[in-house]
Coordinates of C-alpha atoms in Angstrom, one line a residue:
X1 CA -18.4 -61.7 16.8
X2 CA -19.4 -60.4 13.5
X3 CA -18.0 -58.8 11.1
X4 CA -21.6 -55.9 10.6
X5 CA -20.7 -55.6 14.5
X6 CA -17.0 -53.4 14.2
X7 CA -17.4 -50.0 13.8
X8 CA -13.6 -49.9 12.2
X9 CA -10.9 -52.4 10.8
X10 CA -7.6 -52.0 10.7
X11 CA -4.1 -54.2 11.0
X12 CA -2.2 -53.2 13.5
X13 CA -3.8 -51.2 16.3
X14 CA -1.7 -49.4 19.0
X15 CA -3.0 -48.1 22.6
X16 CA -1.4 -45.5 23.5
X17 CA 1.1 -42.9 21.8
X18 CA 4.3 -42.9 23.6
X19 CA 7.5 -43.6 21.7
X20 CA 6.8 -47.8 21.7
X21 CA 3.8 -46.6 19.8
X22 CA 4.6 -44.1 17.6
X23 CA 7.7 -46.4 16.8
X24 CA 5.2 -49.7 16.0
X25 CA 3.3 -47.4 13.8
X26 CA 5.9 -45.8 11.7
X27 CA 7.4 -49.6 11.2
X28 CA 4.0 -51.2 10.6
X29 CA 2.8 -48.1 8.0
X30 CA 6.2 -48.9 6.2
X31 CA 5.4 -52.7 5.4
X32 CA 2.1 -51.4 4.1
X33 CA -0.1 -52.2 7.0
X34 CA -3.3 -50.5 8.1
X35 CA -2.4 -48.3 11.5
X36 CA -4.7 -46.9 14.2
X37 CA -3.2 -45.1 16.8
X38 CA -5.8 -44.8 20.0
X39 CA -5.0 -42.1 22.7
X40 CA -7.1 -41.4 25.5
X41 CA -5.9 -38.1 26.6
X42 CA -6.2 -34.7 24.1
X43 CA -2.5 -34.7 24.1
X44 CA 0.2 -37.3 21.6
X45 CA 3.5 -38.3 23.7
X46 CA 1.8 -40.2 26.5
X47 CA 5.2 -40.1 29.4
X48 CA 8.5 -40.3 26.4
X49 CA 7.1 -36.7 25.1
X50 CA 7.5 -35.1 28.9
X51 CA 11.0 -36.5 29.7
X52 CA 14.0 -36.1 28.8
X53 CA 14.3 -37.4 25.6
X54 CA 16.7 -39.3 25.6
X55 CA 17.0 -43.6 24.2
X56 CA 19.6 -45.8 25.8
X57 CA 20.7 -47.9 23.0
X58 CA 24.1 -50.0 23.4
X59 CA 26.3 -49.9 20.7
X60 CA 24.2 -48.1 18.3
X61 CA 25.0 -47.2 15.2
X62 CA 25.0 -43.4 15.7
X63 CA 26.6 -43.2 18.6
X64 CA 29.5 -45.4 16.5
X65 CA 29.9 -42.9 14.1
X66 CA 30.5 -40.3 17.0
X67 CA 33.7 -42.4 17.8
X68 CA 31.9 -44.5 20.7
X69 CA 33.3 -47.5 21.1
X70 CA 30.9 -50.1 22.1
X71 CA 30.3 -54.1 21.1
X72 CA 27.5 -56.5 21.3
X73 CA 29.9 -58.1 24.2
X74 CA 30.4 -55.1 26.6
X75 CA 26.2 -54.4 26.5
X76 CA 26.2 -58.0 27.2
X77 CA 28.8 -57.7 30.5
X78 CA 27.3 -54.5 31.0
X79 CA 23.7 -56.4 31.5
X80 CA 24.9 -59.6 33.7
X81 CA 26.9 -57.0 35.9
X82 CA 24.1 -54.1 36.7
X83 CA 20.6 -55.4 35.5
X84 CA 21.0 -59.6 36.1
X85 CA 18.5 -62.0 35.2
X86 CA 16.5 -61.8 38.8
X87 CA 13.1 -61.5 36.7
X88 CA 11.6 -63.0 34.2
X89 CA 11.6 -59.7 31.9
X90 CA 15.7 -59.6 31.7
X91 CA 16.1 -63.2 31.1
X92 CA 18.9 -63.9 28.0
X93 CA 16.4 -64.3 25.6
X94 CA 14.6 -61.1 26.1
X95 CA 18.0 -59.0 26.1
X96 CA 19.4 -60.8 23.2
X97 CA 16.4 -59.3 21.5
X98 CA 16.4 -56.0 22.7
X99 CA 20.5 -55.7 21.7
X100 CA 19.2 -57.5 18.3
X101 CA 17.0 -55.0 17.0
X102 CA 18.8 -51.6 18.1
X103 CA 20.8 -51.3 15.2
X104 CA 18.2 -52.0 12.5
X105 CA 15.6 -50.5 14.1
X106 CA 17.7 -46.8 14.2
X107 CA 18.7 -47.0 11.1
X108 CA 15.0 -47.9 10.0
X109 CA 13.8 -44.1 12.9
X110 CA 16.6 -42.2 10.6
X111 CA 14.8 -43.6 7.2
X112 CA 11.8 -41.8 8.6
X113 CA 13.5 -38.6 9.3
X114 CA 14.3 -38.9 12.6
X115 CA 17.7 -37.3 13.0
X116 CA 19.3 -38.4 15.8
X117 CA 22.6 -37.7 17.7
X118 CA 24.4 -39.2 20.7
X119 CA 24.1 -37.5 23.6
X120 CA 28.2 -36.6 24.3
X121 CA 28.9 -36.9 28.0
X122 CA 26.5 -38.6 29.8
X123 CA 27.7 -41.6 30.8
X124 CA 26.4 -45.1 32.0
X125 CA 24.7 -45.0 35.2
X126 CA 27.4 -47.5 36.4
X127 CA 30.3 -46.9 34.0
X128 CA 32.7 -48.2 37.0
X129 CA 31.2 -52.0 36.2
X130 CA 32.1 -54.1 33.7
X131 CA 30.7 -53.2 30.3
X132 CA 30.1 -49.7 31.6
X133 CA 31.0 -46.8 29.5
X134 CA 31.7 -43.2 30.4
X135 CA 30.6 -41.8 27.0
X136 CA 27.5 -43.6 27.3
X137 CA 25.1 -45.4 24.9
X138 CA 22.7 -42.6 25.1
X139 CA 20.6 -40.7 21.4
X140 CA 18.6 -37.8 21.6
X141 CA 17.2 -35.9 18.7
X142 CA 18.0 -32.8 17.2
X143 CA 15.6 -29.6 18.5
X144 CA 12.2 -29.4 17.1
X145 CA 10.9 -26.2 15.7
X146 CA 7.1 -27.5 16.8
X147 CA 5.4 -25.2 14.2
X148 CA 6.3 -27.8 12.2
X149 CA 3.5 -29.9 13.0
X150 CA 0.9 -27.2 11.5
X151 CA -2.8 -27.8 13.1
X152 CA -1.2 -30.3 14.8
X153 CA 1.0 -28.9 17.2
X154 CA -2.1 -27.8 19.7
X155 CA -2.2 -31.9 20.5
X156 CA 1.7 -32.4 21.0
X157 CA 2.2 -33.0 24.8
X158 CA 4.6 -30.5 26.9
X159 CA 5.8 -30.7 30.3
X160 CA 5.4 -28.4 32.5
X161 CA 8.4 -30.0 34.5
X162 CA 10.8 -29.7 31.8
X163 CA 11.9 -25.3 30.7
X164 CA 10.7 -24.0 27.3
X165 CA 14.1 -24.0 26.7
X166 CA 15.8 -25.2 23.4
X167 CA 18.5 -27.2 25.1
X168 CA 20.2 -30.3 24.3
X169 CA 20.9 -32.7 27.1
X170 CA 24.8 -32.4 27.4
X171 CA 24.3 -28.8 27.7
X172 CA 22.2 -28.7 30.9
X173 CA 24.8 -29.4 33.2
X174 CA 27.1 -27.0 31.9
X175 CA 24.1 -24.6 32.9
X176 CA 23.2 -25.8 36.0
X177 CA 26.3 -24.4 37.4
X178 CA 25.8 -20.8 37.1
X179 CA 28.3 -19.0 36.0
X180 CA 31.1 -20.8 37.7
X181 CA 32.8 -21.7 34.7
X182 CA 33.7 -20.5 31.2
X183 CA 31.6 -23.6 29.5
X184 CA 29.4 -22.2 31.8
X185 CA 28.6 -18.8 30.2
X186 CA 29.5 -19.6 27.0
X187 CA 26.5 -22.4 26.3
X188 CA 24.4 -20.4 28.4
X189 CA 24.9 -17.8 25.4
X190 CA 24.4 -20.3 22.7
X191 CA 20.9 -21.1 24.3
X192 CA 19.4 -17.7 24.9
X193 CA 21.3 -16.8 21.2
X194 CA 18.6 -19.7 20.0
X195 CA 15.9 -18.8 22.1
X196 CA 16.4 -14.7 20.7
X197 CA 16.6 -16.3 16.8
X198 CA 13.6 -18.4 17.5
X199 CA 11.5 -15.3 18.7
X200 CA 12.5 -13.8 15.7
X201 CA 11.4 -16.2 13.1
X202 CA 8.0 -17.1 15.4
X203 CA 10.0 -20.6 16.3
X204 CA 8.8 -22.7 19.1
X205 CA 12.0 -24.8 18.9
X206 CA 12.2 -27.5 21.8
X207 CA 14.4 -30.4 23.3
X208 CA 14.2 -32.9 25.0
X209 CA 11.1 -35.3 25.4
X210 CA 8.8 -32.6 23.2
X211 CA 11.8 -32.8 20.6
X212 CA 12.0 -36.1 20.6
X213 CA 8.3 -36.9 20.3
X214 CA 7.7 -34.4 17.8
X215 CA 9.8 -35.5 15.8
X216 CA 7.9 -39.2 15.7
X217 CA 4.6 -37.1 15.6
X218 CA 5.9 -35.3 12.5
X219 CA 6.7 -38.7 10.5
X220 CA 4.0 -40.6 11.9
X221 CA 2.2 -37.4 9.8
X222 CA 3.6 -37.6 7.1
X223 CA 3.2 -41.5 6.7
X224 CA -0.9 -40.6 7.3
X225 CA -1.2 -42.4 10.3
X226 CA -4.5 -41.7 11.8
X227 CA -4.1 -40.6 15.9
X228 CA -7.1 -40.1 17.7
X229 CA -6.9 -38.4 20.8
X230 CA -9.2 -37.8 23.4
X231 CA -9.8 -41.5 22.6
X232 CA -10.0 -44.1 25.6
X233 CA -9.7 -48.4 25.9
X234 CA -12.4 -49.8 28.1
X235 CA -12.1 -53.2 26.7
X236 CA -10.0 -55.8 25.2
X237 CA -12.3 -58.3 23.0
X238 CA -10.9 -61.9 22.4
X239 CA -12.7 -64.0 19.9
X240 CA -13.7 -67.0 20.8
X241 CA -10.0 -69.1 20.6
X242 CA -9.1 -66.6 22.8
X243 CA -6.9 -64.2 20.4
X244 CA -7.7 -61.0 20.8
X245 CA -9.7 -59.8 17.9
X246 CA -9.6 -55.8 19.4
X247 CA -11.0 -53.4 21.4
X248 CA -14.0 -51.6 23.1
X249 CA -13.1 -47.4 23.1
X250 CA -15.1 -44.4 24.1
X251 CA -14.8 -41.2 21.6
X252 CA -17.0 -38.6 21.2
X253 CA -19.3 -40.0 23.8
X254 CA -19.9 -43.0 22.1
X255 CA -18.8 -46.3 22.5
X256 CA -17.1 -47.6 19.2
X257 CA -15.6 -51.5 18.6
X258 CA -12.3 -51.6 16.8
X259 CA -11.1 -54.6 14.9
X260 CA -7.1 -55.2 15.0
X261 CA -6.2 -57.7 11.9
X262 CA -2.8 -58.1 12.7
X263 CA -2.7 -57.4 16.7
X264 CA -3.4 -55.1 19.4
X265 CA 0.0 -53.0 20.6
X266 CA -0.3 -51.6 24.3
X267 CA 2.0 -48.6 25.4
X268 CA -0.8 -47.2 27.0
X269 CA 2.0 -46.5 30.4
X270 CA 1.7 -47.8 34.0
X271 CA -0.3 -47.1 37.2
X272 CA 1.6 -44.3 38.6
X273 CA -1.6 -41.6 39.3
X274 CA -4.3 -44.6 40.1
X275 CA -4.2 -44.5 43.9
X276 CA -5.9 -48.0 44.3
X277 CA -3.5 -50.1 42.3
X278 CA -0.6 -48.0 43.7
X279 CA -2.1 -49.4 47.4
X280 CA -2.4 -52.4 45.8
X281 CA 0.9 -53.5 44.5
X282 CA 3.4 -50.6 44.9
X283 CA 5.6 -49.9 47.8
X284 CA 4.6 -48.2 50.8
X285 CA 4.4 -45.5 51.3
X286 CA 3.8 -43.8 47.9
X287 CA 1.6 -40.9 46.8
X288 CA 0.0 -39.8 43.2
X289 CA 0.9 -36.6 44.4
X290 CA 4.7 -37.2 44.3
X291 CA 5.0 -38.5 40.3
X292 CA 5.8 -36.5 37.0
X293 CA 3.7 -39.3 34.9
X294 CA 1.8 -38.2 32.5
X295 CA -2.4 -37.4 33.7
X296 CA -3.0 -40.6 31.7
X297 CA -0.9 -42.8 33.4
X298 CA -4.2 -44.5 35.0
X299 CA -3.7 -48.2 34.4
X300 CA -6.9 -49.3 32.7
X301 CA -5.6 -51.1 29.7
X302 CA -2.8 -53.0 31.6
X303 CA -5.6 -54.2 33.9
X304 CA -7.8 -55.4 31.1
X305 CA -5.0 -56.8 30.4
X306 CA -4.3 -58.7 33.7
X307 CA -8.5 -59.8 33.6
X308 CA -7.8 -61.9 30.6
X309 CA -4.9 -63.4 32.3
X310 CA -1.9 -62.1 31.9
X311 CA 1.2 -62.4 33.9
X312 CA 2.7 -59.4 35.9
X313 CA 6.1 -58.9 37.7
X314 CA 7.8 -55.7 39.3
X315 CA 4.3 -54.2 40.0
X316 CA 6.2 -53.2 42.9
X317 CA 8.5 -51.0 41.1
X318 CA 8.7 -47.5 39.2
X319 CA 10.8 -44.9 37.8
X320 CA 12.2 -43.7 41.2
X321 CA 13.0 -40.2 41.2
X322 CA 13.8 -38.0 44.6
X323 CA 11.3 -35.2 44.4
X324 CA 10.0 -32.7 46.3
X325 CA 6.4 -31.1 46.8
X326 CA 6.3 -27.2 45.7
X327 CA 4.0 -25.2 47.6
X328 CA 1.7 -25.0 44.8
X329 CA 1.2 -29.3 44.9
X330 CA 3.1 -30.5 42.1
X331 CA 6.1 -32.3 42.2
X332 CA 9.8 -31.7 41.7
X333 CA 12.3 -34.0 40.8
X334 CA 15.9 -33.9 41.8
X335 CA 18.6 -34.9 38.9
X336 CA 21.5 -32.4 38.6
X337 CA 21.0 -31.0 42.0
X338 CA 21.9 -34.2 43.3
X339 CA 25.3 -34.1 42.3
X340 CA 26.2 -30.7 43.7
X341 CA 28.8 -30.1 46.1
X342 CA 27.8 -28.0 50.2
X343 CA 24.9 -30.7 49.9
X344 CA 23.7 -34.3 51.9
X345 CA 20.8 -35.9 52.0
X346 CA 19.4 -37.3 55.9
X347 CA 16.5 -39.5 56.9
X348 CA 14.8 -39.0 59.7
X349 CA 16.9 -39.5 62.4
X350 CA 19.6 -37.4 60.5
X351 CA 21.7 -39.7 59.0
X352 CA 23.1 -40.1 55.6
X353 CA 22.7 -43.7 53.8
X354 CA 23.0 -43.5 49.9
X355 CA 25.9 -42.1 47.4
X356 CA 23.7 -38.7 47.0
X357 CA 24.7 -38.0 43.5
X358 CA 23.6 -42.2 42.0
X359 CA 20.9 -42.6 39.6
X360 CA 17.5 -41.6 40.4
X361 CA 16.5 -45.1 40.4
X362 CA 18.7 -46.0 42.9
X363 CA 18.0 -43.1 45.1
X364 CA 14.3 -43.8 45.4
X365 CA 14.9 -47.5 45.9
X366 CA 17.5 -46.9 49.3
X367 CA 15.1 -44.5 50.6
X368 CA 12.3 -47.3 50.8
X369 CA 15.3 -49.8 51.9
X370 CA 15.9 -46.8 54.3
X371 CA 12.3 -46.5 55.5
X372 CA 12.6 -49.9 56.6
X373 CA 15.0 -49.6 59.4
X374 CA 14.5 -45.9 60.0
X375 CA 11.5 -42.9 58.8
X376 CA 13.2 -41.3 55.3
X377 CA 10.5 -40.4 54.0
X378 CA 10.6 -38.1 53.8
X379 CA 14.1 -37.5 54.0
X380 CA 15.9 -34.0 54.5
X381 CA 18.3 -32.6 51.8
X382 CA 20.5 -30.3 53.7
X383 CA 22.6 -27.3 52.1
X384 CA 24.7 -24.5 53.2
X385 CA 24.7 -21.2 52.1
X386 CA 27.4 -21.9 49.1
X387 CA 25.0 -24.7 47.8
X388 CA 22.4 -22.5 47.3
X389 CA 24.0 -19.0 46.1
X390 CA 25.6 -21.3 43.2
X391 CA 23.7 -23.6 41.8
X392 CA 19.6 -24.0 40.3
X393 CA 17.5 -25.7 42.8
X394 CA 14.6 -26.7 40.3
X395 CA 14.6 -23.9 37.8
X396 CA 15.3 -21.1 40.5
X397 CA 18.9 -20.0 39.9
X398 CA 21.6 -20.0 42.9
X399 CA 21.5 -16.2 44.6
X400 CA 17.8 -16.7 44.4
X401 CA 15.1 -18.0 45.9
X402 CA 11.2 -17.4 46.0
X403 CA 10.0 -15.6 49.3
X404 CA 6.6 -18.4 48.6
X405 CA 9.2 -21.3 49.4
X406 CA 10.1 -19.8 52.8
X407 CA 6.9 -18.6 53.9
X408 CA 5.0 -21.8 53.0
X409 CA 7.6 -23.7 54.4
X410 CA 8.9 -25.6 51.4
X411 CA 12.2 -24.4 51.5
X412 CA 13.5 -24.1 55.8
X413 CA 16.6 -22.0 56.2
X414 CA 18.3 -21.5 59.7
X415 CA 21.4 -19.9 61.6
X416 CA 22.5 -23.3 62.7
X417 CA 22.4 -26.6 61.9
X418 CA 20.9 -27.0 65.3
X419 CA 18.3 -24.7 64.7
X420 CA 17.5 -26.7 61.1
X421 CA 17.4 -29.8 62.7
X422 CA 14.7 -28.4 64.5
X423 CA 13.1 -26.8 61.8
X424 CA 13.1 -30.6 60.5
X425 CA 11.7 -32.4 63.6
X426 CA 15.9 -34.5 63.4
X427 CA 17.5 -34.8 67.0
X428 CA 20.5 -31.9 66.7
X429 CA 23.3 -33.9 68.2
X430 CA 22.8 -36.6 65.4
X431 CA 22.3 -34.3 62.5
X432 CA 25.7 -32.7 63.4
X433 CA 27.5 -35.8 64.0
X434 CA 26.6 -36.7 60.4
X435 CA 28.1 -33.5 59.6
X436 CA 31.2 -33.9 61.5
X437 CA 32.0 -37.0 60.1
X438 CA 30.8 -36.2 56.3
X439 CA 32.7 -32.6 56.2
X440 CA 35.9 -33.7 58.0
X441 CA 36.3 -36.5 54.7
X442 CA 34.6 -33.3 52.9
X443 CA 37.7 -31.5 53.4
X444 CA 39.7 -33.6 51.6
X445 CA 36.8 -34.2 48.8
X446 CA 36.2 -38.0 50.1
X447 CA 33.2 -39.5 50.8
X448 CA 34.7 -42.6 53.0
X449 CA 30.9 -43.9 53.5
X450 CA 29.1 -43.8 50.0
X451 CA 32.2 -43.1 47.4
X452 CA 30.0 -39.9 46.3
X453 CA 31.8 -38.9 43.0
X454 CA 33.4 -41.6 42.2
X455 CA 31.6 -42.6 39.1
X456 CA 31.8 -40.6 36.1
X457 CA 28.1 -40.3 36.2
X458 CA 28.0 -38.6 39.7
X459 CA 30.9 -36.1 38.3
X460 CA 28.2 -35.4 35.0
X461 CA 26.5 -32.8 36.6
X462 CA 29.2 -31.6 39.8
X463 CA 31.1 -28.4 39.7
X464 CA 34.4 -28.7 38.4
X465 CA 35.6 -25.7 40.2
X466 CA 35.3 -27.5 43.7
X467 CA 38.0 -30.0 43.5
X468 CA 38.8 -32.8 44.1
X469 CA 35.9 -33.6 43.7
X470 CA 33.2 -31.9 41.7
X471 CA 30.0 -33.6 44.0
X472 CA 32.1 -33.3 48.0
X473 CA 32.4 -30.1 49.9
X474 CA 31.8 -29.4 53.7
X475 CA 28.0 -28.6 54.6
X476 CA 29.2 -26.1 56.7
X477 CA 28.5 -21.9 56.0
X478 CA 25.9 -20.7 57.3
X479 CA 22.9 -20.0 56.6
X480 CA 21.7 -23.7 55.9
X481 CA 18.6 -24.7 54.3
X482 CA 16.7 -28.0 54.1
X483 CA 13.8 -29.5 51.9
X484 CA 11.7 -32.1 52.5
X485 CA 12.6 -35.1 49.5
X486 CA 10.0 -38.2 49.0
X487 CA 10.6 -41.6 45.9
X488 CA 8.5 -39.7 43.5
X489 CA 8.9 -41.2 39.9
X490 CA 8.3 -40.4 36.3
X491 CA 6.1 -43.8 35.6
X492 CA 5.7 -47.2 37.5
X493 CA 7.7 -50.0 35.2
X494 CA 6.7 -53.3 36.6
X495 CA 3.0 -54.3 34.8
X496 CA 2.9 -57.1 31.8
X497 CA 5.1 -60.2 31.4
X498 CA 6.1 -60.6 27.5
X499 CA 8.2 -62.4 25.5
X500 CA 11.6 -61.7 23.2
X501 CA 8.6 -60.0 19.9
X502 CA 6.8 -58.5 22.7
X503 CA 3.6 -60.7 23.0
X504 CA 1.9 -60.8 26.3
X505 CA 2.3 -64.1 28.4
X506 CA 0.2 -65.4 30.3
X507 CA 0.7 -67.1 33.9
X508 CA 1.9 -70.8 32.5
X509 CA 4.3 -69.1 29.9
X510 CA 1.8 -69.4 26.6
X511 CA 0.8 -66.2 24.6
X512 CA -1.9 -64.1 24.3
X513 CA -2.7 -64.7 21.3
X514 CA -3.0 -61.0 19.2
X515 CA -1.8 -58.9 22.0
X516 CA 1.1 -57.3 23.0
X517 CA 2.9 -54.8 25.1
X518 CA 6.0 -52.0 25.3
X519 CA 6.7 -49.1 27.9
X520 CA 5.8 -48.6 31.2
X521 CA 2.6 -50.8 30.9
X522 CA 5.1 -53.7 31.2
X523 CA 8.0 -55.7 33.5
X524 CA 10.8 -54.4 32.2
X525 CA 14.4 -55.9 30.4
X526 CA 15.9 -53.5 33.0
X527 CA 15.2 -55.2 35.7
X528 CA 15.3 -53.2 39.1
X529 CA 17.6 -51.5 37.2
X530 CA 18.3 -47.5 35.4
X531 CA 21.5 -48.7 33.3
X532 CA 21.6 -45.5 31.4
X533 CA 20.1 -42.1 30.4
X534 CA 16.9 -43.6 29.0
X535 CA 16.6 -46.6 29.7
X536 CA 13.3 -47.3 29.2
X537 CA 12.7 -45.1 26.3
X538 CA 15.1 -47.3 24.7
X539 CA 13.9 -50.4 25.4
X540 CA 9.9 -49.2 24.4
X541 CA 11.0 -48.0 21.1
X542 CA 12.9 -51.4 20.7
X543 CA 10.1 -53.7 21.5
X544 CA 6.9 -51.3 20.0
X545 CA 9.2 -52.5 17.4
X546 CA 9.8 -56.5 17.3
X547 CA 5.8 -56.2 18.2
X548 CA 5.0 -55.0 15.1
X549 CA 7.4 -57.1 13.3
X550 CA 6.0 -60.0 14.8
X551 CA 2.6 -58.8 14.0
X552 CA 3.4 -58.5 10.5
X553 CA 5.1 -62.1 10.6
X554 CA 2.8 -63.9 11.9
X555 CA -0.6 -62.1 11.5
X556 CA -1.3 -63.7 8.3
X557 CA -3.3 -66.4 9.0
X558 CA -6.0 -63.8 11.4
X559 CA -9.0 -63.7 9.2
X560 CA -10.4 -60.3 7.8
X561 CA -13.9 -59.6 9.3
X562 CA -15.3 -56.4 7.5
X563 CA -15.0 -53.7 8.3
X564 CA -13.6 -50.2 7.4
X565 CA -10.9 -47.8 8.4
X566 CA -11.1 -44.5 9.1

């Protein structure tokens, strides 16, 4: 394509505005490169902004300053024990590249004004495996006042699922226990005081993904990095030699050709909201109605890379998270709810099949595995009156259940297990037998079948007043409640196969020149597992960082073909 045909020329082009793209953009700008970020929707932040805003980063300097004992050797042992080497995306070279970049990337982002802190108490999800850490390896940021963004404030994506409460990750667990412990009471009071103080100062203070991406967007604004919203990429454009030279996009209703001298980084998410792609590549059954991925997670840029011959892997996987579907049709994922006592998960035959308090990824995968031999989609969450009286379900506090939940049939209520079984379409005798077995062991705080409550991660969201096991107690006090549960997700995690520098690879293992990718459009370095809180976000940041360093180092030979930067 001739120089006259390009509408815009930049050095490093980011497709998407998730955490990996903004991290890469900051790295490129700091290296003196021209940068342009393209976002398809009218909001900035991607699924990262809708998440818990946590990054899983082994052996990182922030956690080390907090006194967490970790090492590269322990991180490698943990990867071997949990992730394995089953897939190309989790190759030793990619794992090494991930670990190598954590320290310098975190230090760089701190220099850019990102105030990280260790997520105290949030353990690795498999802390009982070799190399696992009960204190965890996850980082979050300080809370963020969105008014700092000025006119950009209205462009920051805010999750409709997470409450607009200025809360740190470590404060979620005590709050979900109601007022049952002194820590619950004091934490609730602390959070309420923050809300009052913010309102008095006319501030909008956020935690979770809005905080993380708020800080990242603020750093990008301060670095004068242009971010074009409502700009949909429709094509990856190659030179005659196969190098990805830029993209075609639709902006303000017209087609714009954008040249990228150093390279194009795709951080556009997966295909959670693309029903056709889910049917073609994903597990079955699945539904776009069960996902909480961002609205732009529709897969067309991933497909464009595949059209260029890019290799893919793990396309059937997603970041699974057990979810119910509220009366208004919106999904509600269950994280802290599943660790609370006086409740179990059963399949359509009334049988338990998994440790309910395990990682959401693990439970979601178990739903599909169980469904291959018995009806498990939906499964049924069974609670007794103590659970519903004491603990949050979603954002409904213990002791309060919206009337519409009952009238719509979203939550079923019955005076006996037999009656509840009838309402769920489960065989009475089977469900009663399951509960008889569970309750006999639960009275001693034990779960001999699935080991619920044995990991630090299980216990994190449990109720410490229930002893000896904060996750296990009988389901025996009427009335009883049930909610249908599905394998929801927060994004797909299969996609483009990339090398240690995030270069997109062809089927024969060679790189497509000029094309890089990170985040949920790629096959994850975590393979088929989720080893700790923020594993997907941590990897997205790291490989966005590595992509730009490779672009800047290797892109000098790509000719400048004219055009203008806006």
